[in-house]
């Protein structure tokens, strides 16, 4: 089995910034030379997430609004006594730090309207990294 690992690095604009990383993940799969296997997309960090969603402006705004409604800021969370971002951690926990996709015939398998996004959930702009690991034959 072959393993190819690389890191994507970028800056975010702060709370609930959505960064489409689909093309970068597809490029990593192509450059890996792996024909069949899987690719793991993972964010090391407690206030970021990886999701799949259609890249359509209305849906992206709906997604942001849903996150704000599900886990609102300033609800008296105990962690806010430390750094006032408990809602960021809770949102990240619900969304998850990784997604895994099949690689078939050298290509990332995903639905037509299924793009891969990094979701910034922290309260301020950040410099982020995402690990992309392609494994297979």
mmCIF file of C-alpha atoms in Angstrom:
data_model
loop_
_atom_site.group_PDB
_atom_site.id
_atom_site.type_symbol
_atom_site.label_atom_id
_atom_site.label_comp_id
_atom_site.label_asym_id
_atom_site.label_seq_id
_atom_site.Cartn_x
_atom_site.Cartn_y
_atom_site.Cartn_z
ATOM 1 C CA UNK A 1 0.000 0.000 0.000
ATOM 2 C CA UNK A 2 1.172 3.501 -0.839
ATOM 3 C CA UNK A 3 0.540 6.582 1.328
ATOM 4 C CA UNK A 4 0.788 10.179 0.127
ATOM 5 C CA UNK A 5 0.379 12.994 2.664
ATOM 6 C CA UNK A 6 0.337 16.734 2.170
ATOM 7 C CA UNK A 7 -0.881 19.817 3.989
ATOM 8 C CA UNK A 8 -3.069 22.589 2.686
ATOM 9 C CA UNK A 9 -2.378 25.967 4.306
ATOM 10 C CA UNK A 10 -4.573 29.045 4.143
ATOM 11 C CA UNK A 11 -5.977 31.927 6.155
ATOM 12 C CA UNK A 12 -9.592 32.322 7.175
ATOM 13 C CA UNK A 13 -11.780 35.351 7.779
ATOM 14 C CA UNK A 14 -13.108 34.329 11.180
ATOM 15 C CA UNK A 15 -16.304 32.876 12.530
ATOM 16 C CA UNK A 16 -18.149 30.570 10.122
ATOM 17 C CA UNK A 17 -15.889 31.331 7.175
ATOM 18 C CA UNK A 18 -16.300 28.590 4.555
ATOM 19 C CA UNK A 19 -13.281 27.692 2.419
ATOM 20 C CA UNK A 20 -13.867 25.424 -0.597
ATOM 21 C CA UNK A 21 -10.899 23.014 -0.727
ATOM 22 C CA UNK A 22 -12.373 20.588 -3.286
ATOM 23 C CA UNK A 23 -9.896 21.362 -6.071
ATOM 24 C CA UNK A 24 -6.898 21.138 -3.748
ATOM 25 C CA UNK A 25 -8.020 17.711 -2.497
ATOM 26 C CA UNK A 26 -8.605 16.516 -6.075
ATOM 27 C CA UNK A 27 -5.128 17.766 -7.031
ATOM 28 C CA UNK A 28 -3.568 15.886 -4.097
ATOM 29 C CA UNK A 29 -5.300 12.696 -5.226
ATOM 30 C CA UNK A 30 -4.056 13.146 -8.813
ATOM 31 C CA UNK A 31 -0.502 13.900 -7.717
ATOM 32 C CA UNK A 32 -0.426 10.933 -5.330
ATOM 33 C CA UNK A 33 -0.414 8.452 -8.198
ATOM 34 C CA UNK A 34 -2.794 6.234 -6.236
ATOM 35 C CA UNK A 35 -5.410 4.592 -8.451
ATOM 36 C CA UNK A 36 -7.678 2.935 -5.893
ATOM 37 C CA UNK A 37 -7.997 3.568 -2.182
ATOM 38 C CA UNK A 38 -9.252 6.434 -0.084
ATOM 39 C CA UNK A 39 -8.422 9.984 0.908
ATOM 40 C CA UNK A 40 -8.741 11.347 4.408
ATOM 41 C CA UNK A 41 -9.233 15.112 4.827
ATOM 42 C CA UNK A 42 -8.502 16.150 8.421
ATOM 43 C CA UNK A 43 -8.182 19.439 10.306
ATOM 44 C CA UNK A 44 -5.907 19.402 13.358
ATOM 45 C CA UNK A 45 -7.638 21.851 15.656
ATOM 46 C CA UNK A 46 -10.583 22.037 18.014
ATOM 47 C CA UNK A 47 -12.426 24.903 16.310
ATOM 48 C CA UNK A 48 -12.360 23.877 12.645
ATOM 49 C CA UNK A 49 -14.365 21.313 10.707
ATOM 50 C CA UNK A 50 -14.521 19.507 7.372
ATOM 51 C CA UNK A 51 -17.912 19.152 5.688
ATOM 52 C CA UNK A 52 -19.433 18.383 2.309
ATOM 53 C CA UNK A 53 -22.071 20.753 0.985
ATOM 54 C CA UNK A 54 -23.125 22.203 -2.342
ATOM 55 C CA UNK A 55 -21.231 25.383 -3.247
ATOM 56 C CA UNK A 56 -24.334 27.532 -3.754
ATOM 57 C CA UNK A 57 -24.516 30.923 -2.056
ATOM 58 C CA UNK A 58 -28.043 30.523 -0.664
ATOM 59 C CA UNK A 59 -27.298 27.109 0.785
ATOM 60 C CA UNK A 60 -24.023 28.311 2.304
ATOM 61 C CA UNK A 61 -25.859 31.169 4.029
ATOM 62 C CA UNK A 62 -28.542 28.711 5.217
ATOM 63 C CA UNK A 63 -25.773 26.519 6.654
ATOM 64 C CA UNK A 64 -24.271 29.468 8.556
ATOM 65 C CA UNK A 65 -27.670 30.477 9.925
ATOM 66 C CA UNK A 66 -28.422 26.898 11.014
ATOM 67 C CA UNK A 67 -25.126 26.720 12.945
ATOM 68 C CA UNK A 68 -25.881 30.016 14.678
ATOM 69 C CA UNK A 69 -29.381 28.825 15.614
ATOM 70 C CA UNK A 70 -28.327 25.337 16.763
ATOM 71 C CA UNK A 71 -25.464 26.535 18.948
ATOM 72 C CA UNK A 72 -25.753 30.272 19.616
ATOM 73 C CA UNK A 73 -23.066 32.451 21.148
ATOM 74 C CA UNK A 74 -23.283 33.644 24.719
ATOM 75 C CA UNK A 75 -25.523 30.996 26.215
ATOM 76 C CA UNK A 76 -23.625 30.858 29.490
ATOM 77 C CA UNK A 77 -21.340 28.014 28.400
ATOM 78 C CA UNK A 78 -18.798 27.163 31.110
ATOM 79 C CA UNK A 79 -15.872 27.211 28.669
ATOM 80 C CA UNK A 80 -16.598 30.886 27.906
ATOM 81 C CA UNK A 81 -14.966 31.729 31.236
ATOM 82 C CA UNK A 82 -11.639 30.784 29.620
ATOM 83 C CA UNK A 83 -11.705 32.322 26.139
ATOM 84 C CA UNK A 84 -15.284 33.122 25.089
ATOM 85 C CA UNK A 85 -15.453 30.582 22.239
ATOM 86 C CA UNK A 86 -17.345 27.622 23.703
ATOM 87 C CA UNK A 87 -19.852 27.821 20.854
ATOM 88 C CA UNK A 88 -16.949 27.396 18.396
ATOM 89 C CA UNK A 89 -15.815 24.174 20.061
ATOM 90 C CA UNK A 90 -19.360 22.818 20.300
ATOM 91 C CA UNK A 91 -20.069 23.524 16.623
ATOM 92 C CA UNK A 92 -16.791 21.851 15.605
ATOM 93 C CA UNK A 93 -17.644 18.783 17.674
ATOM 94 C CA UNK A 94 -20.995 18.414 15.928
ATOM 95 C CA UNK A 95 -19.577 18.863 12.434
ATOM 96 C CA UNK A 96 -16.418 16.780 12.845
ATOM 97 C CA UNK A 97 -12.747 17.186 12.073
ATOM 98 C CA UNK A 98 -12.541 14.873 9.051
ATOM 99 C CA UNK A 99 -14.175 13.297 6.026
ATOM 100 C CA UNK A 100 -13.055 10.230 4.081
ATOM 101 C CA UNK A 101 -13.696 9.677 0.359
ATOM 102 C CA UNK A 102 -13.097 6.774 -2.027
ATOM 103 C CA UNK A 103 -10.485 7.043 -4.751
ATOM 104 C CA UNK A 104 -11.380 5.029 -7.855
ATOM 105 C CA UNK A 105 -9.315 4.940 -11.040
ATOM 106 C CA UNK A 106 -7.171 7.803 -9.763
ATOM 107 C CA UNK A 107 -10.094 10.136 -9.057
ATOM 108 C CA UNK A 108 -11.794 11.401 -5.931
ATOM 109 C CA UNK A 109 -15.354 10.048 -5.763
ATOM 110 C CA UNK A 110 -17.945 12.639 -4.772
ATOM 111 C CA UNK A 111 -21.399 13.711 -5.873
ATOM 112 C CA UNK A 112 -21.860 16.380 -8.522
ATOM 113 C CA UNK A 113 -23.074 18.903 -5.945
ATOM 114 C CA UNK A 114 -20.855 17.660 -3.124
ATOM 115 C CA UNK A 115 -17.936 20.010 -2.545
ATOM 116 C CA UNK A 116 -15.453 19.775 0.318
ATOM 117 C CA UNK A 117 -15.266 22.737 2.681
ATOM 118 C CA UNK A 118 -13.158 23.731 5.628
ATOM 119 C CA UNK A 119 -15.363 25.539 8.169
ATOM 120 C CA UNK A 120 -13.713 28.123 10.405
ATOM 121 C CA UNK A 121 -15.613 28.143 13.672
ATOM 122 C CA UNK A 122 -13.292 30.162 15.882
ATOM 123 C CA UNK A 123 -14.178 33.750 16.745
ATOM 124 C CA UNK A 124 -11.245 35.316 14.894
ATOM 125 C CA UNK A 125 -9.354 34.923 11.608
ATOM 126 C CA UNK A 126 -6.805 32.106 11.755
ATOM 127 C CA UNK A 127 -3.967 30.537 9.796
ATOM 128 C CA UNK A 128 -5.122 26.959 9.193
ATOM 129 C CA UNK A 129 -3.756 23.717 7.897
ATOM 130 C CA UNK A 130 -5.628 20.691 6.618
ATOM 131 C CA UNK A 131 -3.970 17.299 6.255
ATOM 132 C CA UNK A 132 -4.838 15.366 3.089
ATOM 133 C CA UNK A 133 -3.739 11.730 3.182
ATOM 134 C CA UNK A 134 -4.285 9.473 0.181
ATOM 135 C CA UNK A 135 -3.861 5.726 0.790
ATOM 136 C CA UNK A 136 -4.128 2.805 -1.576
ATOM 137 C CA UNK A 137 -2.592 1.086 -4.567
#
